[in-house]
PDB file of N, CA, C and O in Angstrom:
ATOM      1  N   UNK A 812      15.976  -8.560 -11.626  1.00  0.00           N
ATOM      2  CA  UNK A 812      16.387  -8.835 -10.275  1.00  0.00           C
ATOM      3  C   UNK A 812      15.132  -9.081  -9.431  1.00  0.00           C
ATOM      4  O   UNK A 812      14.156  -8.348  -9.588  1.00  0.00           O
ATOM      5  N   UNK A 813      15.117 -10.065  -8.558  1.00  0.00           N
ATOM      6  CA  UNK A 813      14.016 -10.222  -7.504  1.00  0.00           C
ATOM      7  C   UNK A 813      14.717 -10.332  -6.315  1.00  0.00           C
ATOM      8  O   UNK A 813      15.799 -10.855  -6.049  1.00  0.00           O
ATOM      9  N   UNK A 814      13.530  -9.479  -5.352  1.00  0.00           N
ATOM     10  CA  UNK A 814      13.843  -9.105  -4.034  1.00  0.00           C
ATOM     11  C   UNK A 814      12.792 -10.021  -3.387  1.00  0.00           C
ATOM     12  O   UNK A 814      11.893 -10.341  -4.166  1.00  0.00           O
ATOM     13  N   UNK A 815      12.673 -10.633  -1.851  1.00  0.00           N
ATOM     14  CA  UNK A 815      12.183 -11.384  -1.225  1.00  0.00           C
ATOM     15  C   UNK A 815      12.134  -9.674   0.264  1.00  0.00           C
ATOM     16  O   UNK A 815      12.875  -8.837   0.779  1.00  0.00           O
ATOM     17  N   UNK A 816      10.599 -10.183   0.255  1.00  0.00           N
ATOM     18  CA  UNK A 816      10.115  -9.052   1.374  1.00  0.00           C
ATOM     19  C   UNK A 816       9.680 -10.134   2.789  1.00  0.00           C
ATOM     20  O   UNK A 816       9.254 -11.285   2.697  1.00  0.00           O
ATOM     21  N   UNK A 817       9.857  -9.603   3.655  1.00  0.00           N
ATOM     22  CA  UNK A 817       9.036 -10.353   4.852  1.00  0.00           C
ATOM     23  C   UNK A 817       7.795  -9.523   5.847  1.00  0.00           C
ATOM     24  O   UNK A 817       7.855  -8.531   6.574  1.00  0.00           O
ATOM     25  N   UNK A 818       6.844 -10.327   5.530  1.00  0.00           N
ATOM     26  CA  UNK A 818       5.552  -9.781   6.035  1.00  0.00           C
ATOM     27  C   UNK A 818       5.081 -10.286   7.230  1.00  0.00           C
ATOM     28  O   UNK A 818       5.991 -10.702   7.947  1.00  0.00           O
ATOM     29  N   UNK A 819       3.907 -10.398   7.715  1.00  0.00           N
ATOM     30  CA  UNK A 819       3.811 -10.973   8.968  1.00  0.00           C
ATOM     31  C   UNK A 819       2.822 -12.200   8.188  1.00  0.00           C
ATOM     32  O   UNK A 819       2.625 -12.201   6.973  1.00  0.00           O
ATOM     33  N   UNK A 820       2.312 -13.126   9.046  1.00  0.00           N
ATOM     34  CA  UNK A 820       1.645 -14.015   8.612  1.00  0.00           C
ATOM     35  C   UNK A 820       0.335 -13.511   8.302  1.00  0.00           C
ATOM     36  O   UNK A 820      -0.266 -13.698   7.244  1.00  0.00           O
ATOM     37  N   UNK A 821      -0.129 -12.757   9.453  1.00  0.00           N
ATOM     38  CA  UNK A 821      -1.588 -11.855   9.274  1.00  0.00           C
ATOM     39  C   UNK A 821      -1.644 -11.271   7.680  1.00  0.00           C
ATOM     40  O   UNK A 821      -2.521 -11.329   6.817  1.00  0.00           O
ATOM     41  N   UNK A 822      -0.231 -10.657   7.710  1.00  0.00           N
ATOM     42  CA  UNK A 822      -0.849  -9.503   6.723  1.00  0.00           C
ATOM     43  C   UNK A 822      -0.649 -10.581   5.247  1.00  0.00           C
ATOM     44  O   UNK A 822      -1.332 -10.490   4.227  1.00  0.00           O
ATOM     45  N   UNK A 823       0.225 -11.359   5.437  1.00  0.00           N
ATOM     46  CA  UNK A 823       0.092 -12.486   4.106  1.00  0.00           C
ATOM     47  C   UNK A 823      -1.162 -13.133   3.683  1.00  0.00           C
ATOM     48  O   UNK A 823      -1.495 -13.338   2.515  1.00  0.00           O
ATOM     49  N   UNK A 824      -2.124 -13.568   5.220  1.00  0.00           N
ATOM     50  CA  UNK A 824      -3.086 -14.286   4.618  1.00  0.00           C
ATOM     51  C   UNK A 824      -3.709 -13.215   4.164  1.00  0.00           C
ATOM     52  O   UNK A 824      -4.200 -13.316   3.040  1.00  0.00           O
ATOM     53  N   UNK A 825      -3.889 -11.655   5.050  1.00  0.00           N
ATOM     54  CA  UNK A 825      -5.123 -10.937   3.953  1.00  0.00           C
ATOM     55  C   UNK A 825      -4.912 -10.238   2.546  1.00  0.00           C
ATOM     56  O   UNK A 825      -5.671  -9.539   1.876  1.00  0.00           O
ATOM     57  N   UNK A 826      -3.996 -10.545   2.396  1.00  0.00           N
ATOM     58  CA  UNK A 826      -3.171 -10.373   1.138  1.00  0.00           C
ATOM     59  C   UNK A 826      -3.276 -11.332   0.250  1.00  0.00           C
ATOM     60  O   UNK A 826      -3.407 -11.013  -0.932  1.00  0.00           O
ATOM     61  N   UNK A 827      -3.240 -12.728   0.637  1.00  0.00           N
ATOM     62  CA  UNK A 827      -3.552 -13.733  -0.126  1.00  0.00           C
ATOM     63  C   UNK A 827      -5.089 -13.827  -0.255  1.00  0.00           C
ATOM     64  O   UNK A 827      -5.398 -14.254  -1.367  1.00  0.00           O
ATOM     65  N   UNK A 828      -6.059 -13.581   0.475  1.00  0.00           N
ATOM     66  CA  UNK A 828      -7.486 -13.325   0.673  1.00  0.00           C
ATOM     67  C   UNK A 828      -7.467 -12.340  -0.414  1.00  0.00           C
ATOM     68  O   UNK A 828      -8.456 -12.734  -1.032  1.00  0.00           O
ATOM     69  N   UNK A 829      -7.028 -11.324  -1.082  1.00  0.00           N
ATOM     70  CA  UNK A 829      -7.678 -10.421  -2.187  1.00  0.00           C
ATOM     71  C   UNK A 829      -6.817 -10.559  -3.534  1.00  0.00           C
ATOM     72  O   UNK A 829      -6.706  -9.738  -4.445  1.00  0.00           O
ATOM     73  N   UNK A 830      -6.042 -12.264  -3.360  1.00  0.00           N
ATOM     74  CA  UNK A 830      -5.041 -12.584  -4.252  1.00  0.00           C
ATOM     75  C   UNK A 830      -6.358 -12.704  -5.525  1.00  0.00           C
ATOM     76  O   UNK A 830      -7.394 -13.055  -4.960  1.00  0.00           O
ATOM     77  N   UNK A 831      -6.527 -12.550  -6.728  1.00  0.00           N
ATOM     78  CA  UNK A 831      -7.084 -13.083  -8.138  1.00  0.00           C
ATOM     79  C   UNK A 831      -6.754 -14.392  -8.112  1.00  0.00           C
ATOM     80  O   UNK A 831      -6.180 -14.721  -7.074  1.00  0.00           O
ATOM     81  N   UNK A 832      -6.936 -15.321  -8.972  1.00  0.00           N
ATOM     82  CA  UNK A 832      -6.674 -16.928  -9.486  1.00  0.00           C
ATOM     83  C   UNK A 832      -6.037 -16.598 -10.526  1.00  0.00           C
ATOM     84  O   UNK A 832      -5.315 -17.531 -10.876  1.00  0.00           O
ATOM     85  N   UNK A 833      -5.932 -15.417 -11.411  1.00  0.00           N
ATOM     86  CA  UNK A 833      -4.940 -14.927 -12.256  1.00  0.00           C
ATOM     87  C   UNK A 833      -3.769 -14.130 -12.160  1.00  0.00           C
ATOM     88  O   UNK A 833      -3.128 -13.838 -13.169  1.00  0.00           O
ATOM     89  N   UNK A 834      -3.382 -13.689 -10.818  1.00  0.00           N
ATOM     90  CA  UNK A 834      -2.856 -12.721 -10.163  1.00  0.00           C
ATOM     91  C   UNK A 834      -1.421 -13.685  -9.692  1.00  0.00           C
ATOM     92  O   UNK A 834      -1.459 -14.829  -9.240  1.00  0.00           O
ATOM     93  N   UNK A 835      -0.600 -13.131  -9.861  1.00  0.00           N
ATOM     94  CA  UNK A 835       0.860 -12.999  -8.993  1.00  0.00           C
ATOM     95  C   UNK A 835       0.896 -12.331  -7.535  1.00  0.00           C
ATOM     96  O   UNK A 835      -0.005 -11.529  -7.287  1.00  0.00           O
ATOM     97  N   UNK A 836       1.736 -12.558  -6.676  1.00  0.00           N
ATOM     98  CA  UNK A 836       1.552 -12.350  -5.660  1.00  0.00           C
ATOM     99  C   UNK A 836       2.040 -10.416  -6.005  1.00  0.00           C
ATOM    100  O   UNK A 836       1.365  -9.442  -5.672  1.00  0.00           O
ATOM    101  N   UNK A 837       2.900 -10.409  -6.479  1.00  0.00           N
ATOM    102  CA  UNK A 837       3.630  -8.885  -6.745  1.00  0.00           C
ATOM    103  C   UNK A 837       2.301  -8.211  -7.761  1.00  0.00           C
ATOM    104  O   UNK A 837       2.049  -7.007  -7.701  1.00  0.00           O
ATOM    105  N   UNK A 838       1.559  -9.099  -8.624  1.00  0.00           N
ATOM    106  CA  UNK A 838       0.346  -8.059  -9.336  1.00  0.00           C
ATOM    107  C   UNK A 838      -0.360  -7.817  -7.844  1.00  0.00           C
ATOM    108  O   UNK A 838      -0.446  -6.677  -7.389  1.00  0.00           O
ATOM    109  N   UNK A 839      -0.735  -8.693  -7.299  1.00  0.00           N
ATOM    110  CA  UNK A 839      -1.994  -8.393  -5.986  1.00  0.00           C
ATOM    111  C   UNK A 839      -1.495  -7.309  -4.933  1.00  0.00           C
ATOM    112  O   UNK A 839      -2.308  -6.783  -4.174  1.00  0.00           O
ATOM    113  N   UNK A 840      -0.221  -7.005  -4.903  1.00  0.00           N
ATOM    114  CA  UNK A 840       0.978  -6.212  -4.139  1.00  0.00           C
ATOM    115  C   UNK A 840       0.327  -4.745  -5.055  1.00  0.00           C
ATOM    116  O   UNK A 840      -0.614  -4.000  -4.781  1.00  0.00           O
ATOM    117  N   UNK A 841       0.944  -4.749  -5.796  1.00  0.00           N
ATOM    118  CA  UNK A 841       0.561  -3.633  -6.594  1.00  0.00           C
ATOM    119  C   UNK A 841      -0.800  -2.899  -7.410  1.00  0.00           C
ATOM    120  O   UNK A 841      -0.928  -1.747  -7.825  1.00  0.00           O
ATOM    121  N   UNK A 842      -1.801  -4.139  -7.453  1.00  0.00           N
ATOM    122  CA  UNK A 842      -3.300  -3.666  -7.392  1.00  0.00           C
ATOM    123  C   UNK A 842      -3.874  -3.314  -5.941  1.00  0.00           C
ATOM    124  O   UNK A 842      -4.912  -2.652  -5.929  1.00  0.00           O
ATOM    125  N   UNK A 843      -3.424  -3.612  -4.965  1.00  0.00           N
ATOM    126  CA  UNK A 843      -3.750  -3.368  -3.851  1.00  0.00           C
ATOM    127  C   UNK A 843      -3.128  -1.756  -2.868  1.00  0.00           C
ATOM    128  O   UNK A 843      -3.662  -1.230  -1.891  1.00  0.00           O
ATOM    129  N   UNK A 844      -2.045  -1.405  -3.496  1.00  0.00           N
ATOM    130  CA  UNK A 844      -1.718  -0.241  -3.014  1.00  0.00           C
ATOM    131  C   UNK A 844      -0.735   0.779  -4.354  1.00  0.00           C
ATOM    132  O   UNK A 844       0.242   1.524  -4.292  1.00  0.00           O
ATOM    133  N   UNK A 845      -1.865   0.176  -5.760  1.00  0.00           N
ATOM    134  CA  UNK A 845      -1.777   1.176  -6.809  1.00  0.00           C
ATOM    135  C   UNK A 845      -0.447   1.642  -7.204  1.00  0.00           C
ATOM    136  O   UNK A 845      -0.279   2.813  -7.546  1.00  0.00           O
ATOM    137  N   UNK A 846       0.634   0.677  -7.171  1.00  0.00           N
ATOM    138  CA  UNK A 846       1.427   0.383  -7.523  1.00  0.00           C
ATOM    139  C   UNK A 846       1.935   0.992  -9.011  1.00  0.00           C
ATOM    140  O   UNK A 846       0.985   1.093  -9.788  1.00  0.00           O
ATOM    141  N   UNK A 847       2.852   1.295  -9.412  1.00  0.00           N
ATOM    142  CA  UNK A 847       2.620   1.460 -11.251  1.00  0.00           C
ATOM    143  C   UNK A 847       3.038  -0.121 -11.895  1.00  0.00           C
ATOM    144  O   UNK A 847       3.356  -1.046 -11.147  1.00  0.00           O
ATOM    145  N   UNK A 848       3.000  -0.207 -12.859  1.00  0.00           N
ATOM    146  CA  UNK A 848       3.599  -1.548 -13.455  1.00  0.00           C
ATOM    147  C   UNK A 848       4.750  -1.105 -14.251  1.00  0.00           C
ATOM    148  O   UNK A 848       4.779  -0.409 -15.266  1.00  0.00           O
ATOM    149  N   UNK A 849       5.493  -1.539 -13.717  1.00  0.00           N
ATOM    150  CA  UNK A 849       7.106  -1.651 -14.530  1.00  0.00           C
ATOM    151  C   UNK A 849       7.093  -0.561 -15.967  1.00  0.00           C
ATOM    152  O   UNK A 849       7.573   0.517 -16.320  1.00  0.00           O
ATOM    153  N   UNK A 850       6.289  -1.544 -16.436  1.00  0.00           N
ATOM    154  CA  UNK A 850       6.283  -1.250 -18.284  1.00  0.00           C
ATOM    155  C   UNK A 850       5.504   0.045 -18.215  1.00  0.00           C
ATOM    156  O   UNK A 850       5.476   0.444 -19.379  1.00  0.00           O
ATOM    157  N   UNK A 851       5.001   0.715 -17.618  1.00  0.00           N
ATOM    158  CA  UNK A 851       4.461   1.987 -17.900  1.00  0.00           C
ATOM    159  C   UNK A 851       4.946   3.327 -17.509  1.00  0.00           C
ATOM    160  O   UNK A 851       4.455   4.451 -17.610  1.00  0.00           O
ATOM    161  N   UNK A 852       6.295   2.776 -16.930  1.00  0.00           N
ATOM    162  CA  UNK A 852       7.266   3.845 -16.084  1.00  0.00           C
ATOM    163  C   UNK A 852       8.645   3.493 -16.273  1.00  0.00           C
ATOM    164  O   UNK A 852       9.492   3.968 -15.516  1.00  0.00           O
ATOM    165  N   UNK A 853       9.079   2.417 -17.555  1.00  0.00           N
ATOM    166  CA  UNK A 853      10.302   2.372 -18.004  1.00  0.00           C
ATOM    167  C   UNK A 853      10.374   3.472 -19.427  1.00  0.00           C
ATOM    168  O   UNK A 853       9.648   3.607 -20.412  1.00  0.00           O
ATOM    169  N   UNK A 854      11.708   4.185 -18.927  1.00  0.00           N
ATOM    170  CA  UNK A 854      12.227   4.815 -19.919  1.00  0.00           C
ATOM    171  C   UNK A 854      11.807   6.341 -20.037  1.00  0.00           C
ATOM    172  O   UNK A 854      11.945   7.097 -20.999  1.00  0.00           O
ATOM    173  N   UNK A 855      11.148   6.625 -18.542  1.00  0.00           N
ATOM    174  CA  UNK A 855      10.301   7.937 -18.657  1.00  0.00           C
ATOM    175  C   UNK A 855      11.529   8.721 -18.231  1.00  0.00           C
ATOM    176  O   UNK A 855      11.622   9.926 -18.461  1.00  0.00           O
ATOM    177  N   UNK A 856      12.533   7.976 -17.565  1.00  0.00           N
ATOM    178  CA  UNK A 856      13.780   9.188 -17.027  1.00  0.00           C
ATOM    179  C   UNK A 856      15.008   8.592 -17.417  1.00  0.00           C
ATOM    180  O   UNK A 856      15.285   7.402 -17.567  1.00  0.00           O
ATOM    181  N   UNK A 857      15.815   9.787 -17.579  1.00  0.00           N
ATOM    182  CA  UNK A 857      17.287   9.058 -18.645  1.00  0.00           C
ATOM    183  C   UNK A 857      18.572   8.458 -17.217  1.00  0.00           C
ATOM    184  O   UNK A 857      18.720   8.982 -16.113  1.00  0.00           O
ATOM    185  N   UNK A 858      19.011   7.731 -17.555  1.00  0.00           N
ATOM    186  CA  UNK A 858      20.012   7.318 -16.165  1.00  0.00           C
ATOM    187  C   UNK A 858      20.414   8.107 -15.284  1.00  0.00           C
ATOM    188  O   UNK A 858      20.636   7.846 -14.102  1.00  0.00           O
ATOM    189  N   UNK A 859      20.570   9.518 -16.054  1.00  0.00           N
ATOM    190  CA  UNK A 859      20.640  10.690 -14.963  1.00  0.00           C
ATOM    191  C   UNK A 859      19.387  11.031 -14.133  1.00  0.00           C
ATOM    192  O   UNK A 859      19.409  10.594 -12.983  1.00  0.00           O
ATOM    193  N   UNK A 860      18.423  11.652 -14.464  1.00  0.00           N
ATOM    194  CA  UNK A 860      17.270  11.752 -14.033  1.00  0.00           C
ATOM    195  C   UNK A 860      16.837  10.525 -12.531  1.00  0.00           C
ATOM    196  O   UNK A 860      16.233  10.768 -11.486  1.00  0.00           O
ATOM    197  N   UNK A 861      17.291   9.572 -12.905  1.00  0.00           N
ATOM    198  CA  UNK A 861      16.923   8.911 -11.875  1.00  0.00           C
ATOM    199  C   UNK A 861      17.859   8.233 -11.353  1.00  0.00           C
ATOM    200  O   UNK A 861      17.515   7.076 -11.109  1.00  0.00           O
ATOM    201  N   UNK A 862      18.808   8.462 -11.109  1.00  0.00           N
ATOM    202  CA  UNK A 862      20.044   8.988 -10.103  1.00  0.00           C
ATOM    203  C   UNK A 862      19.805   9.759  -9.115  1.00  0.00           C
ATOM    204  O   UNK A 862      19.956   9.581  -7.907  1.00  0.00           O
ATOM    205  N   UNK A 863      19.260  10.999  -9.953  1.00  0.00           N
ATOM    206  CA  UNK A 863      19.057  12.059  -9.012  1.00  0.00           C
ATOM    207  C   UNK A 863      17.785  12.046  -8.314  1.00  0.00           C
ATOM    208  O   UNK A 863      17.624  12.497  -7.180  1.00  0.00           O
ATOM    209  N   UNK A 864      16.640  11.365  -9.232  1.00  0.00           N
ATOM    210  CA  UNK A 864      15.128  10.993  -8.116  1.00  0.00           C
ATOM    211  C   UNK A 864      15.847  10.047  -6.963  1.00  0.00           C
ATOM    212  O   UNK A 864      15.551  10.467  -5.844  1.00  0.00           O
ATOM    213  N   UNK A 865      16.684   8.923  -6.927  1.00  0.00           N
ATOM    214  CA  UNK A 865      16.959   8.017  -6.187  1.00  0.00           C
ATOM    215  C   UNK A 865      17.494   9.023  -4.720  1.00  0.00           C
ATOM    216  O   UNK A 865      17.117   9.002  -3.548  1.00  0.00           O
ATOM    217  N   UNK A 866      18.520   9.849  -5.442  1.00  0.00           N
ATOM    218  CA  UNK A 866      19.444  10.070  -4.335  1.00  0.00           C
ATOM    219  C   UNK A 866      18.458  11.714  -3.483  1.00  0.00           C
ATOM    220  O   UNK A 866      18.747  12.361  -2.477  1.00  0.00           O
ATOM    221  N   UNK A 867      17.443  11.841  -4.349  1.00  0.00           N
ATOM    222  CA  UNK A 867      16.417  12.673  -3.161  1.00  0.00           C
ATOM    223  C   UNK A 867      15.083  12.169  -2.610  1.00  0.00           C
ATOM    224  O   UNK A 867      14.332  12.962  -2.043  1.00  0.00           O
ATOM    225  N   UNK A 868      14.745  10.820  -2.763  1.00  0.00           N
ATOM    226  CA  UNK A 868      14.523   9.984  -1.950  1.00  0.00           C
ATOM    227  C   UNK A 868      15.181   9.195  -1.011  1.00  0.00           C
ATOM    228  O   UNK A 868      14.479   8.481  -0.296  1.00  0.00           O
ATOM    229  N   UNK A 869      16.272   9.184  -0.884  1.00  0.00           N
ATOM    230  CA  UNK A 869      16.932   8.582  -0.185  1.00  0.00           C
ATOM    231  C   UNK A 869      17.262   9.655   1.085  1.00  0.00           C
ATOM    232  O   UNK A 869      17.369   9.363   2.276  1.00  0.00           O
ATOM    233  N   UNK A 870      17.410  11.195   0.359  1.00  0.00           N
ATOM    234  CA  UNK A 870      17.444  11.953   1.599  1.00  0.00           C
ATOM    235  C   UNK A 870      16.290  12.502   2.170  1.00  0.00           C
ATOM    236  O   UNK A 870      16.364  13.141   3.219  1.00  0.00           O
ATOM    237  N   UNK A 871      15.163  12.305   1.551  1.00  0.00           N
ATOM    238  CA  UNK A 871      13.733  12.183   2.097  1.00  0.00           C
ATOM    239  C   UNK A 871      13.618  11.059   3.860  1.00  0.00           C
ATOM    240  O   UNK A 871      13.434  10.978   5.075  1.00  0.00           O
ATOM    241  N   UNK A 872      13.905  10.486   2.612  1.00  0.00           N
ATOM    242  CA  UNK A 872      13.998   9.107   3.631  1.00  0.00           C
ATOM    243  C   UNK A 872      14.612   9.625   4.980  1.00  0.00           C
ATOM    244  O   UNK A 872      13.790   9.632   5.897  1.00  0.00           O
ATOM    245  N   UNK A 873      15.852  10.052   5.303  1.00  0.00           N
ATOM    246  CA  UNK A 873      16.677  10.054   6.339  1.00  0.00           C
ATOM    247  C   UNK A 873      16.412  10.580   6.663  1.00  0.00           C
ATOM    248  O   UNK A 873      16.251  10.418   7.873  1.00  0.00           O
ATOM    249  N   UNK A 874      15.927  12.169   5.947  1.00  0.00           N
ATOM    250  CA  UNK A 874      15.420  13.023   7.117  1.00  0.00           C
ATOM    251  C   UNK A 874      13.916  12.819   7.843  1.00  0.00           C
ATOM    252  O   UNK A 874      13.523  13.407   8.851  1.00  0.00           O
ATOM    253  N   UNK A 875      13.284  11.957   7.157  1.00  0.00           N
ATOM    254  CA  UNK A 875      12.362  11.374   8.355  1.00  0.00           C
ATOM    255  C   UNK A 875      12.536  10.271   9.312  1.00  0.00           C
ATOM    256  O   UNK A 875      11.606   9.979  10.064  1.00  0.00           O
ATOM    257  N   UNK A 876      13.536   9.700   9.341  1.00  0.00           N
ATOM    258  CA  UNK A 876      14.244   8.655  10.283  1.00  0.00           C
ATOM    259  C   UNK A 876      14.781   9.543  11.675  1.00  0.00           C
ATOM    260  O   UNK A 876      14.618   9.206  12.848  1.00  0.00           O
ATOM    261  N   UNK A 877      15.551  10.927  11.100  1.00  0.00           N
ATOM    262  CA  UNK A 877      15.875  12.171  11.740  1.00  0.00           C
ATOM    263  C   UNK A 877      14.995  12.317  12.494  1.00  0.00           C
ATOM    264  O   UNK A 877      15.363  12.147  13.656  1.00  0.00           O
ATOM    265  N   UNK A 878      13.475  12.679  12.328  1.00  0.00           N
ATOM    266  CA  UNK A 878      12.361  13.203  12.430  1.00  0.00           C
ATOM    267  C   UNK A 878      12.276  12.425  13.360  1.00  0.00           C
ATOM    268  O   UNK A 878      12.801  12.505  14.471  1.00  0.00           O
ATOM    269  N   UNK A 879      11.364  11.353  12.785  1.00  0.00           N
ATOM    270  CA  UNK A 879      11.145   9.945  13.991  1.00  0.00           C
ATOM    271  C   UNK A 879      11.988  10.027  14.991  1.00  0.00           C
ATOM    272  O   UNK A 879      11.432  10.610  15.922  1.00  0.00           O
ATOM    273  N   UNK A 880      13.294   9.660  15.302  1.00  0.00           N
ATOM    274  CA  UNK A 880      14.141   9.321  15.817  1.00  0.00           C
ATOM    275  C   UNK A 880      14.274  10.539  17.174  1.00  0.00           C
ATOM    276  O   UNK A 880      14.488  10.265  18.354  1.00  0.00           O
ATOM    277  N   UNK A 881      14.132  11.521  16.748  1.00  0.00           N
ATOM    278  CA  UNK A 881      13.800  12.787  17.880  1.00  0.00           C
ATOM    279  C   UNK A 881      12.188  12.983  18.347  1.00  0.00           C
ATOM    280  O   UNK A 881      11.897  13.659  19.334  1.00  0.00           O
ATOM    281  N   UNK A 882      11.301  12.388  17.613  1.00  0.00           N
ATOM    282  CA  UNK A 882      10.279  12.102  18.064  1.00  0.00           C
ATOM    283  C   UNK A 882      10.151  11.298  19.363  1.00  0.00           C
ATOM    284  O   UNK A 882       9.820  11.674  20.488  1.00  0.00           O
ATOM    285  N   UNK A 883      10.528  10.007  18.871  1.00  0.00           N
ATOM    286  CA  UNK A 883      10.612   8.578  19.753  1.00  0.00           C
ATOM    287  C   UNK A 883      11.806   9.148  20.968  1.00  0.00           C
ATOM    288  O   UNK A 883      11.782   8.484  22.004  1.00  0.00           O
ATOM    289  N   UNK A 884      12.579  10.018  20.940  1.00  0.00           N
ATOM    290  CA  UNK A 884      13.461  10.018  21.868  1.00  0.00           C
ATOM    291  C   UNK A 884      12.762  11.153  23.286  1.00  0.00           C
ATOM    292  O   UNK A 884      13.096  11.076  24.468  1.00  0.00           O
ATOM    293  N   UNK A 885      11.960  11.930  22.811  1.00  0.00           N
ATOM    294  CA  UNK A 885      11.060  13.201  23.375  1.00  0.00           C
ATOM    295  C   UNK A 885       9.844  12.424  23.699  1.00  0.00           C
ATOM    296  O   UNK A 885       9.202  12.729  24.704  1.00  0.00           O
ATOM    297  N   UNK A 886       9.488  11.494  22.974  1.00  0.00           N
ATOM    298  CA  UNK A 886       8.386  10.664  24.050  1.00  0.00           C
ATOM    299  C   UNK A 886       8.914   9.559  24.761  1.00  0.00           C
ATOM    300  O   UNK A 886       8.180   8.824  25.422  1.00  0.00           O
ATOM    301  N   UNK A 887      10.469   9.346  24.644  1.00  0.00           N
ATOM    302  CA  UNK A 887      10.923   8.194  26.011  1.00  0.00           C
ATOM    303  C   UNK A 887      11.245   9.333  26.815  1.00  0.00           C
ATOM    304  O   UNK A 887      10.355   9.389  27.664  1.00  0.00           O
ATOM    305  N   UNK A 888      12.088  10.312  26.997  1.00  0.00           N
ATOM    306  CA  UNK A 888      12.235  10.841  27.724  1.00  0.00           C
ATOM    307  C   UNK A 888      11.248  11.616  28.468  1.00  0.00           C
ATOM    308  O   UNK A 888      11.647  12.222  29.462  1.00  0.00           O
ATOM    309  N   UNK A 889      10.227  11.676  28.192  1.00  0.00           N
ATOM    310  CA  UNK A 889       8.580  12.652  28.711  1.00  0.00           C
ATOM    311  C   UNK A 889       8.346  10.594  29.711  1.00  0.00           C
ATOM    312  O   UNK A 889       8.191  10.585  30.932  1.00  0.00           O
ATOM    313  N   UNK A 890       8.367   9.574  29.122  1.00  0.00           N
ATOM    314  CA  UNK A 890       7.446   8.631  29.891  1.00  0.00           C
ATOM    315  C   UNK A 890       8.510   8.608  30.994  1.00  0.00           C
ATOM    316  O   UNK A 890       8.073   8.416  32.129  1.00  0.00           O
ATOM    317  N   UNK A 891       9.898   8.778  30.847  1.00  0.00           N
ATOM    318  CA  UNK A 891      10.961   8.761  32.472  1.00  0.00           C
ATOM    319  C   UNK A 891      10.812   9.529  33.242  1.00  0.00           C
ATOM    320  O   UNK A 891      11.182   9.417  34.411  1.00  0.00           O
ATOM    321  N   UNK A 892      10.280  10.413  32.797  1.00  0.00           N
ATOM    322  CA  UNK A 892       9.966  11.645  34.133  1.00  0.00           C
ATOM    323  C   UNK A 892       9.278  11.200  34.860  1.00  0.00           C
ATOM    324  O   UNK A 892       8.922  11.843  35.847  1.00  0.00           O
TER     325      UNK A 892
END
């Protein structure tokens, strides 16, 4: 499956600036912020196992959206005063 990301133009060209001439845009993605490669992290967890990594990242996730979200609301309400 391939996913299509959207970046800004900035961060594309400096991204394309530390692209290789042998490099894919997704290798330069993943040498650049140490990424794992596919093939070295298939098969390390059984369909269960990563079910369950998915679905406690996912509540990772929310509860820092939580976080943020009462953050950003305590510094609009501090700039209305």
């Amino acid at each position: 499956m391939v996913k299509t990301i959207r970046v800004s133009e900035e961060y594309h060209e400096w991204l394309s600036g530390h692209k290789r001439a042998d490099e894919t845009m997704e290798e330069t993605l993943r040498r650049m912020t140490r990424g794992p490669d596919p093939s070295d992290v298939a098969g390390l967890l059984s369909e269960t196992e990563a079910e369950e990594a998915k679905t406690a990242v996912q509540r990772l996730r929310s509860g820092d959206r939580d976080r943020f979200s009462t953050a950003r609301e305590a510094f609009e309400d501090e700039r209305s005063e």
